[in-house]
Amino acid sequence: MEEKIKIDYFISHPIQYFSPLFRKMAERMDLKVYYFSDVSVRGGVDKGFGTRVKWDIPLLNGYKYQFLRNWSKRRSMDGRFFDAVNPGVFAAVRKSPAKIVAVNGWNYASNWLVMIAAKIYGKEVWLRAENPLNQELRKKSRLLFLKRFVLKRILFSLFVDKCLYIGTESRKFFEHYGVPRSRLVFTPYAVDNEYFQNAVTEQSLELIKRELGLPIDKKIILFSGKFIEKKRPMDLLRAFHLLNNGNYLLVMVGEGELRREMELFINNNGLKNVILTGFVNQALIPKYYKVADVFVMCSGMGETWGLSVNEAMNFSLPVVISTTCGCHFDLVRSSRNGFTFEEGDIDQLASKLASICSSNELQCSMGQASREIIDEFNIDKIVDNLLQSVTK
């Protein structure tokens, strides 16, 4: 029997989108995942949602893992550099027989410690990151000058052997900072397509709508995400107000700090067909996708991809996505499976929604196209490309 490739993967904490990938990798590789924190399995207040969150799906099944002691005084993982300080990565890298060390991002101190350890002990560093170039170029020139030095001259030149990009703008980001094509590996940002496509198959739409407390005779426009500035939920509320169509229902799945502002807008403008669900856990989310007619993501800066778009497309939904979202370059084929609109352009957003919701034929054809497109973005392709890269 051929020996499996040994890979160690270092990441901040268990994440619902990554667990299926790790299970699939473990089937074909000798994988061990090292976590900097157990915050997501321990349960705690999610800063973005503004409520206590503990995922109701298995995050640690099907692969080897280890939690490393985090010496940070901070109890959360909010993307701040010193949220993760794990000196134990040196021992983990030194003792492991794996010759490849994969690292997810560079925003935590521990990410840098891992890469330093890998270089000390003669191992390859494979860095996966989400950063899209379209957002990078909107940042302040002084910051970009500093990043060009740190990323191009230090990180990508001295520490990283391969860069794993998730989509078109991610690839352009690495190329912008001097990484040659020969060191780039396409690892498409993907969800567990099989899970979502088979999650809700038996119940009728009417039964699901009744279970969720939704009217059965409305076209459903769906939003799923945190009610925070980055997600720009107020843009969708304003666009829905412009639509002014009693046959449409706006369902906003999520929670967060903007809820009060959203409720005030709904009340002040007499919007009747809007439902704010509050936090919905992973096991129930598929039912909202199943009954929806169109999915919207209107996010701004910081939405490096937008995996809920992947989820929605698995349910054959047309999508309307802002041009700032990192995923729109890859997942939205304009006029085929949905539309894009300029971030913050409320009139344009309302117009795109009206085009889809007013035509059953267009909605159906776009939905079918979404399903075909998302089949290209799957976990198996990630594993295939990783394995092929080992031999190069």
C-alpha atoms as a printed R data frame, in Angstrom:
    type eleno elety resid chain resno       x      y       z
1   ATOM     1    CA   MET     A     1   0.000  0.000   0.000
2   ATOM     2    CA   GLU     A     2   1.327  3.415  -0.989
3   ATOM     3    CA   GLU     A     3   2.182  5.581   1.996
4   ATOM     4    CA   LYS     A     4  -0.022  8.631   2.387
5   ATOM     5    CA   ILE     A     5   1.445 12.114   2.168
6   ATOM     6    CA   LYS     A     6   1.936 13.560   5.661
7   ATOM     7    CA   ILE     A     7   0.661 17.113   6.172
8   ATOM     8    CA   ASP     A     8   0.245 19.199   9.318
9   ATOM     9    CA   TYR     A     9  -2.350 21.960   9.121
10  ATOM    10    CA   PHE     A    10  -2.292 24.887  11.575
11  ATOM    11    CA   ILE     A    11  -5.417 27.005  11.972
12  ATOM    12    CA   SER     A    12  -6.951 29.324  14.570
13  ATOM    13    CA   HIS     A    13  -9.917 27.263  15.821
14  ATOM    14    CA   PRO     A    14 -12.463 24.696  14.604
15  ATOM    15    CA   ILE     A    15 -14.557 26.311  11.859
16  ATOM    16    CA   GLN     A    16 -17.725 24.794  10.429
17  ATOM    17    CA   TYR     A    17 -16.598 25.347   6.846
18  ATOM    18    CA   PHE     A    18 -13.208 23.683   7.310
19  ATOM    19    CA   SER     A    19 -14.195 20.492   9.131
20  ATOM    20    CA   PRO     A    20 -15.585 18.780   5.987
21  ATOM    21    CA   LEU     A    21 -12.367 19.667   4.153
22  ATOM    22    CA   PHE     A    22 -10.232 18.157   6.897
23  ATOM    23    CA   ARG     A    23 -12.300 14.963   6.857
24  ATOM    24    CA   LYS     A    24 -11.844 14.656   3.108
25  ATOM    25    CA   MET     A    25  -8.110 15.371   3.364
26  ATOM    26    CA   ALA     A    26  -7.778 12.716   6.077
27  ATOM    27    CA   GLU     A    27  -9.245 10.106   3.730
28  ATOM    28    CA   ARG     A    28  -6.417 10.590   1.245
29  ATOM    29    CA   MET     A    29  -3.574 12.038   3.336
30  ATOM    30    CA   ASP     A    30  -1.938 11.482   6.693
31  ATOM    31    CA   LEU     A    31  -3.313 14.720   8.119
32  ATOM    32    CA   LYS     A    32  -3.082 16.242  11.563
33  ATOM    33    CA   VAL     A    33  -4.744 19.552  12.379
34  ATOM    34    CA   TYR     A    34  -3.371 21.823  15.101
35  ATOM    35    CA   TYR     A    35  -5.688 24.421  16.610
36  ATOM    36    CA   PHE     A    36  -4.601 27.587  18.381
37  ATOM    37    CA   SER     A    37  -7.884 27.809  20.340
38  ATOM    38    CA   ASP     A    38 -10.956 25.752  21.247
39  ATOM    39    CA   VAL     A    39 -13.267 28.769  21.395
40  ATOM    40    CA   SER     A    40 -15.778 27.439  18.851
41  ATOM    41    CA   VAL     A    41 -16.261 24.061  20.532
42  ATOM    42    CA   ARG     A    42 -16.154 25.485  24.039
43  ATOM    43    CA   GLY     A    43 -18.956 27.858  23.162
44  ATOM    44    CA   GLY     A    44 -19.003 31.538  23.922
45  ATOM    45    CA   VAL     A    45 -20.208 34.931  22.833
46  ATOM    46    CA   ASP     A    46 -19.508 35.556  19.157
47  ATOM    47    CA   LYS     A    47 -18.611 39.227  18.787
48  ATOM    48    CA   GLY     A    48 -20.182 39.499  15.338
49  ATOM    49    CA   PHE     A    49 -23.431 37.749  16.175
50  ATOM    50    CA   GLY     A    50 -23.550 39.435  19.566
51  ATOM    51    CA   THR     A    51 -24.829 36.251  21.175
52  ATOM    52    CA   ARG     A    52 -23.544 32.975  22.578
53  ATOM    53    CA   VAL     A    53 -22.729 30.542  19.767
54  ATOM    54    CA   LYS     A    54 -21.979 26.834  19.838
55  ATOM    55    CA   TRP     A    55 -22.261 25.050  16.512
56  ATOM    56    CA   ASP     A    56 -24.645 22.088  16.361
57  ATOM    57    CA   ILE     A    57 -22.663 20.106  13.787
58  ATOM    58    CA   PRO     A    58 -19.566 17.942  14.437
59  ATOM    59    CA   LEU     A    59 -16.403 19.982  14.047
60  ATOM    60    CA   LEU     A    60 -13.789 17.455  15.179
61  ATOM    61    CA   ASN     A    61 -14.920 14.132  13.736
62  ATOM    62    CA   GLY     A    62 -13.038 12.211  11.070
63  ATOM    63    CA   TYR     A    63  -9.489 13.538  11.388
64  ATOM    64    CA   LYS     A    64  -6.604 13.791  13.863
65  ATOM    65    CA   TYR     A    65  -6.304 17.039  15.758
66  ATOM    66    CA   GLN     A    66  -4.627 18.677  18.730
67  ATOM    67    CA   PHE     A    67  -5.367 21.858  20.653
68  ATOM    68    CA   LEU     A    68  -2.236 23.815  21.479
69  ATOM    69    CA   ARG     A    69  -2.034 25.872  24.638
70  ATOM    70    CA   ASN     A    70  -2.817 29.500  23.911
71  ATOM    71    CA   TRP     A    71  -0.883 31.908  26.128
72  ATOM    72    CA   SER     A    72  -2.900 34.916  25.025
73  ATOM    73    CA   LYS     A    73  -4.887 36.661  27.741
74  ATOM    74    CA   ARG     A    74  -7.718 37.181  25.270
75  ATOM    75    CA   ARG     A    75 -10.462 34.567  25.294
76  ATOM    76    CA   SER     A    76 -11.860 35.273  21.837
77  ATOM    77    CA   MET     A    77 -10.544 34.890  18.291
78  ATOM    78    CA   ASP     A    78 -11.437 38.174  16.592
79  ATOM    79    CA   GLY     A    79  -8.566 38.431  14.141
80  ATOM    80    CA   ARG     A    80  -6.284 40.493  16.379
81  ATOM    81    CA   PHE     A    81  -2.602 39.602  16.135
82  ATOM    82    CA   PHE     A    82  -2.151 38.540  19.764
83  ATOM    83    CA   ASP     A    83  -5.401 36.554  20.027
84  ATOM    84    CA   ALA     A    84  -3.284 33.457  19.344
85  ATOM    85    CA   VAL     A    85   0.115 33.045  21.001
86  ATOM    86    CA   ASN     A    86   1.069 29.360  20.999
87  ATOM    87    CA   PRO     A    87   4.795 28.712  21.607
88  ATOM    88    CA   GLY     A    88   3.960 25.002  21.534
89  ATOM    89    CA   VAL     A    89   3.980 25.121  17.746
90  ATOM    90    CA   PHE     A    90   7.766 24.754  17.843
91  ATOM    91    CA   ALA     A    91   7.579 21.381  19.574
92  ATOM    92    CA   ALA     A    92   4.674 20.303  17.380
93  ATOM    93    CA   VAL     A    93   6.552 21.073  14.168
94  ATOM    94    CA   ARG     A    94   9.828 19.579  15.431
95  ATOM    95    CA   LYS     A    95   8.296 16.276  16.574
96  ATOM    96    CA   SER     A    96   6.032 15.714  13.588
97  ATOM    97    CA   PRO     A    97   7.206 13.439  10.753
98  ATOM    98    CA   ALA     A    98   5.290 15.585   8.247
99  ATOM    99    CA   LYS     A    99   7.461 17.452   5.754
100 ATOM   100    CA   ILE     A   100   4.694 19.855   4.745
101 ATOM   101    CA   VAL     A   101   3.271 22.459   7.116
102 ATOM   102    CA   ALA     A   102   0.094 24.185   5.950
103 ATOM   103    CA   VAL     A   103  -0.849 27.478   7.599
104 ATOM   104    CA   ASN     A   104  -4.156 29.280   7.330
105 ATOM   105    CA   GLY     A   105  -3.401 33.001   7.027
106 ATOM   106    CA   TRP     A   106  -0.853 35.257   8.699
107 ATOM   107    CA   ASN     A   107  -3.001 37.470  10.928
108 ATOM   108    CA   TYR     A   108  -2.135 35.773  14.255
109 ATOM   109    CA   ALA     A   109   1.210 35.707  16.036
110 ATOM   110    CA   SER     A   110   1.045 31.925  16.034
111 ATOM   111    CA   ASN     A   111   0.828 31.795  12.231
112 ATOM   112    CA   TRP     A   112   4.238 33.457  12.110
113 ATOM   113    CA   LEU     A   113   5.602 31.190  14.841
114 ATOM   114    CA   VAL     A   114   4.547 28.155  12.802
115 ATOM   115    CA   MET     A   115   6.311 29.417   9.684
116 ATOM   116    CA   ILE     A   116   9.464 30.277  11.628
117 ATOM   117    CA   ALA     A   117   9.446 26.809  13.203
118 ATOM   118    CA   ALA     A   118   8.965 25.151   9.824
119 ATOM   119    CA   LYS     A   119  11.971 26.967   8.382
120 ATOM   120    CA   ILE     A   120  14.113 26.110  11.423
121 ATOM   121    CA   TYR     A   121  13.282 22.416  11.084
122 ATOM   122    CA   GLY     A   122  13.588 22.261   7.303
123 ATOM   123    CA   LYS     A   123   9.957 21.827   6.310
124 ATOM   124    CA   GLU     A   124   7.902 23.247   3.463
125 ATOM   125    CA   VAL     A   125   5.382 25.970   4.262
126 ATOM   126    CA   TRP     A   126   2.123 26.031   2.319
127 ATOM   127    CA   LEU     A   127   0.183 29.196   3.053
128 ATOM   128    CA   ARG     A   128  -3.544 29.466   2.372
129 ATOM   129    CA   ALA     A   129  -5.116 32.914   2.411
130 ATOM   130    CA   GLU     A   130  -8.331 34.633   1.357
131 ATOM   131    CA   ASN     A   131  -7.214 38.193   0.568
132 ATOM   132    CA   PRO     A   132  -8.737 39.517  -2.696
133 ATOM   133    CA   LEU     A   133  -6.793 42.043  -4.746
134 ATOM   134    CA   ASN     A   134  -9.864 44.168  -5.491
135 ATOM   135    CA   GLN     A   135 -10.122 45.030  -1.784
136 ATOM   136    CA   GLU     A   136  -6.373 45.289  -1.260
137 ATOM   137    CA   LEU     A   137  -6.066 48.098  -3.793
138 ATOM   138    CA   ARG     A   138  -8.656 50.170  -1.933
139 ATOM   139    CA   LYS     A   139  -6.490 50.396   1.183
140 ATOM   140    CA   LYS     A   140  -4.373 53.412   2.122
141 ATOM   141    CA   SER     A   141  -1.183 53.811   0.099
142 ATOM   142    CA   ARG     A   142   1.001 54.047   3.214
143 ATOM   143    CA   LEU     A   143  -0.330 50.702   4.447
144 ATOM   144    CA   LEU     A   144   0.162 49.137   1.023
145 ATOM   145    CA   PHE     A   145   3.786 50.302   0.945
146 ATOM   146    CA   LEU     A   146   4.440 48.609   4.285
147 ATOM   147    CA   LYS     A   147   2.627 45.438   3.246
148 ATOM   148    CA   ARG     A   148   4.559 45.253   0.002
149 ATOM   149    CA   PHE     A   149   7.779 45.154   2.002
150 ATOM   150    CA   VAL     A   150   6.540 42.675   4.637
151 ATOM   151    CA   LEU     A   151   4.691 40.338   2.281
152 ATOM   152    CA   LYS     A   152   6.802 40.477  -0.866
153 ATOM   153    CA   ARG     A   153  10.274 40.852   0.638
154 ATOM   154    CA   ILE     A   154   9.864 38.804   3.813
155 ATOM   155    CA   LEU     A   155   6.857 36.487   4.080
156 ATOM   156    CA   PHE     A   156   6.455 35.244   0.508
157 ATOM   157    CA   SER     A   157  10.194 35.286  -0.249
158 ATOM   158    CA   LEU     A   158  11.726 33.850   2.915
159 ATOM   159    CA   PHE     A   159   9.067 31.739   4.609
160 ATOM   160    CA   VAL     A   160   6.524 30.400   2.117
161 ATOM   161    CA   ASP     A   161   7.099 27.659  -0.457
162 ATOM   162    CA   LYS     A   162   3.605 27.450  -1.951
163 ATOM   163    CA   CYS     A   163   0.623 29.810  -1.791
164 ATOM   164    CA   LEU     A   164  -2.830 28.265  -1.847
165 ATOM   165    CA   TYR     A   165  -5.308 30.643  -3.457
166 ATOM   166    CA   ILE     A   166  -9.090 30.355  -3.190
167 ATOM   167    CA   GLY     A   167 -10.271 32.193  -6.303
168 ATOM   168    CA   THR     A   168  -9.459 34.695  -9.032
169 ATOM   169    CA   GLU     A   169  -8.884 37.753  -6.847
170 ATOM   170    CA   SER     A   170  -6.947 35.681  -4.318
171 ATOM   171    CA   ARG     A   171  -4.595 34.535  -7.081
172 ATOM   172    CA   LYS     A   172  -4.190 38.130  -8.285
173 ATOM   173    CA   PHE     A   173  -3.345 39.166  -4.718
174 ATOM   174    CA   PHE     A   174  -0.449 36.728  -4.508
175 ATOM   175    CA   GLU     A   175   0.775 37.686  -7.986
176 ATOM   176    CA   HIS     A   176   0.571 41.374  -7.044
177 ATOM   177    CA   TYR     A   177   3.016 40.664  -4.227
178 ATOM   178    CA   GLY     A   178   5.452 38.822  -6.449
179 ATOM   179    CA   VAL     A   179   4.503 35.147  -6.087
180 ATOM   180    CA   PRO     A   180   5.158 33.344  -9.420
181 ATOM   181    CA   ARG     A   181   2.551 31.021 -10.957
182 ATOM   182    CA   SER     A   182   4.842 28.050 -10.317
183 ATOM   183    CA   ARG     A   183   4.317 28.467  -6.561
184 ATOM   184    CA   LEU     A   184   0.538 28.954  -6.709
185 ATOM   185    CA   VAL     A   185  -1.973 26.178  -6.040
186 ATOM   186    CA   PHE     A   186  -5.708 26.541  -6.661
187 ATOM   187    CA   THR     A   187  -7.680 25.416  -3.600
188 ATOM   188    CA   PRO     A   188 -11.194 26.720  -4.382
189 ATOM   189    CA   TYR     A   189 -13.148 28.084  -1.455
190 ATOM   190    CA   ALA     A   190 -15.813 25.460  -1.031
191 ATOM   191    CA   VAL     A   191 -18.449 24.186   1.344
192 ATOM   192    CA   ASP     A   192 -19.626 20.602   1.726
193 ATOM   193    CA   ASN     A   193 -21.748 20.576  -1.439
194 ATOM   194    CA   GLU     A   194 -22.936 17.025  -0.889
195 ATOM   195    CA   TYR     A   195 -24.231 17.852   2.581
196 ATOM   196    CA   PHE     A   196 -26.202 20.888   1.461
197 ATOM   197    CA   GLN     A   197 -27.585 19.261  -1.674
198 ATOM   198    CA   ASN     A   198 -28.939 16.362   0.379
199 ATOM   199    CA   ALA     A   199 -29.860 18.252   3.547
200 ATOM   200    CA   VAL     A   200 -33.545 18.839   2.781
201 ATOM   201    CA   THR     A   201 -35.008 16.372   0.297
202 ATOM   202    CA   GLU     A   202 -38.172 14.881   1.740
203 ATOM   203    CA   GLN     A   203 -40.348 17.729   3.043
204 ATOM   204    CA   SER     A   204 -42.424 19.839   0.682
205 ATOM   205    CA   LEU     A   205 -41.775 23.572   0.443
206 ATOM   206    CA   GLU     A   206 -45.156 24.271   2.003
207 ATOM   207    CA   LEU     A   207 -44.404 22.095   5.030
208 ATOM   208    CA   ILE     A   208 -40.993 23.698   5.526
209 ATOM   209    CA   LYS     A   209 -42.465 27.190   5.294
210 ATOM   210    CA   ARG     A   210 -45.090 26.314   7.880
211 ATOM   211    CA   GLU     A   211 -42.403 24.855  10.151
212 ATOM   212    CA   LEU     A   212 -40.369 28.074   9.863
213 ATOM   213    CA   GLY     A   213 -43.423 30.262  10.358
214 ATOM   214    CA   LEU     A   214 -43.211 31.753   6.867
215 ATOM   215    CA   PRO     A   215 -46.162 32.580   4.595
216 ATOM   216    CA   ILE     A   216 -46.550 30.089   1.753
217 ATOM   217    CA   ASP     A   217 -47.590 32.572  -0.951
218 ATOM   218    CA   LYS     A   218 -44.647 35.018  -0.991
219 ATOM   219    CA   LYS     A   219 -41.466 35.232  -3.047
220 ATOM   220    CA   ILE     A   220 -38.653 34.952  -0.515
221 ATOM   221    CA   ILE     A   221 -35.542 37.135  -0.724
222 ATOM   222    CA   LEU     A   222 -32.930 35.645   1.620
223 ATOM   223    CA   PHE     A   223 -30.009 37.172   3.524
224 ATOM   224    CA   SER     A   224 -27.817 35.028   5.785
225 ATOM   225    CA   GLY     A   225 -25.056 36.534   7.902
226 ATOM   226    CA   LYS     A   226 -24.133 38.694  10.839
227 ATOM   227    CA   PHE     A   227 -25.921 42.006  11.272
228 ATOM   228    CA   ILE     A   228 -22.693 44.012  11.196
229 ATOM   229    CA   GLU     A   229 -21.331 46.888   9.106
230 ATOM   230    CA   LYS     A   230 -19.229 44.628   6.886
231 ATOM   231    CA   LYS     A   231 -22.336 42.737   5.756
232 ATOM   232    CA   ARG     A   232 -24.283 45.969   5.021
233 ATOM   233    CA   PRO     A   233 -27.737 44.552   5.910
234 ATOM   234    CA   MET     A   234 -29.227 48.053   5.876
235 ATOM   235    CA   ASP     A   235 -28.582 48.237   2.124
236 ATOM   236    CA   LEU     A   236 -30.864 45.277   1.577
237 ATOM   237    CA   LEU     A   237 -33.571 46.704   3.823
238 ATOM   238    CA   ARG     A   238 -33.495 49.976   1.893
239 ATOM   239    CA   ALA     A   239 -33.621 48.140  -1.441
240 ATOM   240    CA   PHE     A   240 -36.538 46.042  -0.238
241 ATOM   241    CA   HIS     A   241 -38.332 49.220   0.791
242 ATOM   242    CA   LEU     A   242 -37.867 50.549  -2.762
243 ATOM   243    CA   LEU     A   243 -39.353 47.369  -4.228
244 ATOM   244    CA   ASN     A   244 -42.590 48.093  -2.381
245 ATOM   245    CA   ASN     A   245 -44.161 44.808  -3.475
246 ATOM   246    CA   GLY     A   246 -46.508 42.986  -1.116
247 ATOM   247    CA   ASN     A   247 -45.830 39.700  -2.893
248 ATOM   248    CA   TYR     A   248 -42.218 39.638  -1.685
249 ATOM   249    CA   LEU     A   249 -40.933 38.560   1.736
250 ATOM   250    CA   LEU     A   250 -37.472 39.497   3.024
251 ATOM   251    CA   VAL     A   251 -36.025 36.914   5.417
252 ATOM   252    CA   MET     A   252 -32.825 37.989   7.155
253 ATOM   253    CA   VAL     A   253 -31.181 35.062   8.926
254 ATOM   254    CA   GLY     A   254 -28.686 36.235  11.516
255 ATOM   255    CA   GLU     A   255 -28.014 38.436  14.506
256 ATOM   256    CA   GLY     A   256 -25.697 41.256  15.455
257 ATOM   257    CA   GLU     A   257 -25.089 44.794  16.614
258 ATOM   258    CA   LEU     A   258 -27.150 46.436  13.844
259 ATOM   259    CA   ARG     A   259 -30.395 44.708  14.817
260 ATOM   260    CA   ARG     A   260 -31.739 47.762  16.657
261 ATOM   261    CA   GLU     A   261 -31.049 50.053  13.692
262 ATOM   262    CA   MET     A   262 -32.690 47.538  11.374
263 ATOM   263    CA   GLU     A   263 -35.773 47.260  13.573
264 ATOM   264    CA   LEU     A   264 -36.106 51.055  13.702
265 ATOM   265    CA   PHE     A   265 -35.952 51.259   9.909
266 ATOM   266    CA   ILE     A   266 -38.564 48.520   9.561
267 ATOM   267    CA   ASN     A   267 -40.916 50.211  12.031
268 ATOM   268    CA   ASN     A   268 -40.378 53.773  10.806
269 ATOM   269    CA   ASN     A   269 -41.099 52.785   7.210
270 ATOM   270    CA   GLY     A   270 -43.980 50.450   7.951
271 ATOM   271    CA   LEU     A   271 -42.336 47.420   6.348
272 ATOM   272    CA   LYS     A   272 -44.619 44.446   6.891
273 ATOM   273    CA   ASN     A   273 -42.952 41.632   4.987
274 ATOM   274    CA   VAL     A   274 -39.600 41.484   6.783
275 ATOM   275    CA   ILE     A   275 -38.504 38.758   9.194
276 ATOM   276    CA   LEU     A   276 -35.355 38.953  11.333
277 ATOM   277    CA   THR     A   277 -34.880 35.371  12.498
278 ATOM   278    CA   GLY     A   278 -32.128 35.818  15.065
279 ATOM   279    CA   PHE     A   279 -29.182 33.411  15.161
280 ATOM   280    CA   VAL     A   280 -29.899 30.153  13.321
281 ATOM   281    CA   ASN     A   281 -27.554 27.205  13.776
282 ATOM   282    CA   GLN     A   282 -26.134 25.066  10.985
283 ATOM   283    CA   ALA     A   283 -28.608 22.190  11.147
284 ATOM   284    CA   LEU     A   284 -31.562 24.488  10.404
285 ATOM   285    CA   ILE     A   285 -29.952 26.842   7.868
286 ATOM   286    CA   PRO     A   286 -30.587 24.525   4.865
287 ATOM   287    CA   LYS     A   287 -34.344 24.856   5.306
288 ATOM   288    CA   TYR     A   288 -34.175 28.613   4.782
289 ATOM   289    CA   TYR     A   289 -32.166 28.133   1.597
290 ATOM   290    CA   LYS     A   290 -34.627 25.504   0.418
291 ATOM   291    CA   VAL     A   291 -37.656 27.809   0.565
292 ATOM   292    CA   ALA     A   292 -35.919 30.928  -0.771
293 ATOM   293    CA   ASP     A   293 -36.301 32.290  -4.299
294 ATOM   294    CA   VAL     A   294 -33.191 34.483  -4.478
295 ATOM   295    CA   PHE     A   295 -30.127 35.014  -2.272
296 ATOM   296    CA   VAL     A   296 -28.466 38.371  -1.609
297 ATOM   297    CA   MET     A   297 -25.029 39.311  -0.293
298 ATOM   298    CA   CYS     A   298 -24.430 43.063  -0.180
299 ATOM   299    CA   SER     A   299 -21.191 43.048   1.838
300 ATOM   300    CA   GLY     A   300 -18.416 45.615   1.680
301 ATOM   301    CA   MET     A   301 -14.731 45.659   2.596
302 ATOM   302    CA   GLY     A   302 -13.649 42.617   4.582
303 ATOM   303    CA   GLU     A   303 -15.883 40.109   2.790
304 ATOM   304    CA   THR     A   304 -12.940 38.251   1.337
305 ATOM   305    CA   TRP     A   305 -15.161 35.563  -0.203
306 ATOM   306    CA   GLY     A   306 -18.662 34.897   1.149
307 ATOM   307    CA   LEU     A   307 -19.219 31.167   1.667
308 ATOM   308    CA   SER     A   308 -22.940 31.584   2.269
309 ATOM   309    CA   VAL     A   309 -23.128 32.260  -1.488
310 ATOM   310    CA   ASN     A   310 -21.716 28.760  -2.050
311 ATOM   311    CA   GLU     A   311 -24.344 27.380   0.294
312 ATOM   312    CA   ALA     A   312 -27.186 29.181  -1.477
313 ATOM   313    CA   MET     A   313 -26.069 28.049  -4.929
314 ATOM   314    CA   ASN     A   314 -26.260 24.429  -3.781
315 ATOM   315    CA   PHE     A   315 -30.006 25.011  -3.476
316 ATOM   316    CA   SER     A   316 -30.274 26.268  -7.068
317 ATOM   317    CA   LEU     A   317 -30.790 29.878  -6.052
318 ATOM   318    CA   PRO     A   318 -30.125 32.923  -8.229
319 ATOM   319    CA   VAL     A   319 -27.690 35.233  -6.449
320 ATOM   320    CA   VAL     A   320 -27.322 39.013  -6.290
321 ATOM   321    CA   ILE     A   321 -23.869 39.939  -4.999
322 ATOM   322    CA   SER     A   322 -21.998 43.203  -4.449
323 ATOM   323    CA   THR     A   323 -18.889 43.711  -6.558
324 ATOM   324    CA   THR     A   324 -16.787 44.071  -3.404
325 ATOM   325    CA   CYS     A   325 -17.374 40.457  -2.333
326 ATOM   326    CA   GLY     A   326 -14.367 38.335  -3.224
327 ATOM   327    CA   CYS     A   327 -16.493 35.506  -4.587
328 ATOM   328    CA   HIS     A   328 -18.353 37.447  -7.257
329 ATOM   329    CA   PHE     A   329 -15.535 37.132  -9.789
330 ATOM   330    CA   ASP     A   330 -15.843 33.336  -9.680
331 ATOM   331    CA   LEU     A   331 -19.392 32.491  -8.661
332 ATOM   332    CA   VAL     A   332 -21.531 35.088 -10.443
333 ATOM   333    CA   ARG     A   333 -21.734 34.718 -14.218
334 ATOM   334    CA   SER     A   334 -23.681 37.910 -14.915
335 ATOM   335    CA   SER     A   335 -27.161 37.343 -16.338
336 ATOM   336    CA   ARG     A   336 -26.584 33.572 -16.268
337 ATOM   337    CA   ASN     A   337 -26.987 32.699 -12.586
338 ATOM   338    CA   GLY     A   338 -27.511 36.127 -11.067
339 ATOM   339    CA   PHE     A   339 -26.338 39.718 -11.023
340 ATOM   340    CA   THR     A   340 -23.727 41.899  -9.395
341 ATOM   341    CA   PHE     A   341 -24.211 45.464  -8.216
342 ATOM   342    CA   GLU     A   342 -21.916 48.194  -6.966
343 ATOM   343    CA   GLU     A   343 -21.512 48.152  -3.190
344 ATOM   344    CA   GLY     A   344 -23.930 50.641  -1.644
345 ATOM   345    CA   ASP     A   345 -25.968 51.238  -4.830
346 ATOM   346    CA   ILE     A   346 -29.457 50.714  -3.403
347 ATOM   347    CA   ASP     A   347 -31.286 51.508  -6.645
348 ATOM   348    CA   GLN     A   348 -29.192 49.023  -8.593
349 ATOM   349    CA   LEU     A   349 -29.722 46.331  -5.963
350 ATOM   350    CA   ALA     A   350 -33.489 46.866  -5.997
351 ATOM   351    CA   SER     A   351 -33.537 46.736  -9.796
352 ATOM   352    CA   LYS     A   352 -31.642 43.427  -9.924
353 ATOM   353    CA   LEU     A   353 -33.958 41.890  -7.331
354 ATOM   354    CA   ALA     A   354 -37.025 43.052  -9.240
355 ATOM   355    CA   SER     A   355 -35.700 41.498 -12.459
356 ATOM   356    CA   ILE     A   356 -35.364 38.083 -10.853
357 ATOM   357    CA   CYS     A   357 -38.444 38.107  -8.644
358 ATOM   358    CA   SER     A   358 -40.750 39.252 -11.443
359 ATOM   359    CA   SER     A   359 -39.841 36.395 -13.785
360 ATOM   360    CA   ASN     A   360 -40.353 32.749 -12.815
361 ATOM   361    CA   GLU     A   361 -38.595 31.692 -16.016
362 ATOM   362    CA   LEU     A   362 -35.497 33.770 -15.258
363 ATOM   363    CA   GLN     A   363 -35.463 32.625 -11.646
364 ATOM   364    CA   CYS     A   364 -35.574 28.979 -12.722
365 ATOM   365    CA   SER     A   365 -32.866 29.244 -15.387
366 ATOM   366    CA   MET     A   366 -30.563 31.214 -13.103
367 ATOM   367    CA   GLY     A   367 -31.098 28.733 -10.289
368 ATOM   368    CA   GLN     A   368 -30.137 25.818 -12.512
369 ATOM   369    CA   ALA     A   369 -27.009 27.662 -13.614
370 ATOM   370    CA   SER     A   370 -26.040 28.321  -9.981
371 ATOM   371    CA   ARG     A   371 -26.164 24.606  -9.253
372 ATOM   372    CA   GLU     A   372 -23.969 23.811 -12.266
373 ATOM   373    CA   ILE     A   373 -21.417 26.487 -11.383
374 ATOM   374    CA   ILE     A   374 -21.090 25.554  -7.718
375 ATOM   375    CA   ASP     A   375 -20.356 21.938  -8.630
376 ATOM   376    CA   GLU     A   376 -16.994 23.240  -9.885
377 ATOM   377    CA   PHE     A   377 -16.172 24.577  -6.410
378 ATOM   378    CA   ASN     A   378 -15.913 21.427  -4.340
379 ATOM   379    CA   ILE     A   379 -13.777 19.939  -1.607
380 ATOM   380    CA   ASP     A   380 -12.528 17.050  -3.751
381 ATOM   381    CA   LYS     A   381 -10.886 19.508  -6.131
382 ATOM   382    CA   ILE     A   382  -8.982 21.050  -3.209
383 ATOM   383    CA   VAL     A   383  -7.598 17.667  -2.174
384 ATOM   384    CA   ASP     A   384  -6.798 16.699  -5.774
385 ATOM   385    CA   ASN     A   385  -4.822 19.894  -6.327
386 ATOM   386    CA   LEU     A   386  -2.959 19.552  -3.038
387 ATOM   387    CA   LEU     A   387  -1.905 16.000  -3.865
388 ATOM   388    CA   GLN     A   388  -0.809 16.978  -7.367
389 ATOM   389    CA   SER     A   389   1.272 19.802  -5.894
390 ATOM   390    CA   VAL     A   390   3.218 17.406  -3.691
391 ATOM   391    CA   THR     A   391   4.691 15.728  -6.750
392 ATOM   392    CA   LYS     A   392   5.664 18.978  -8.522
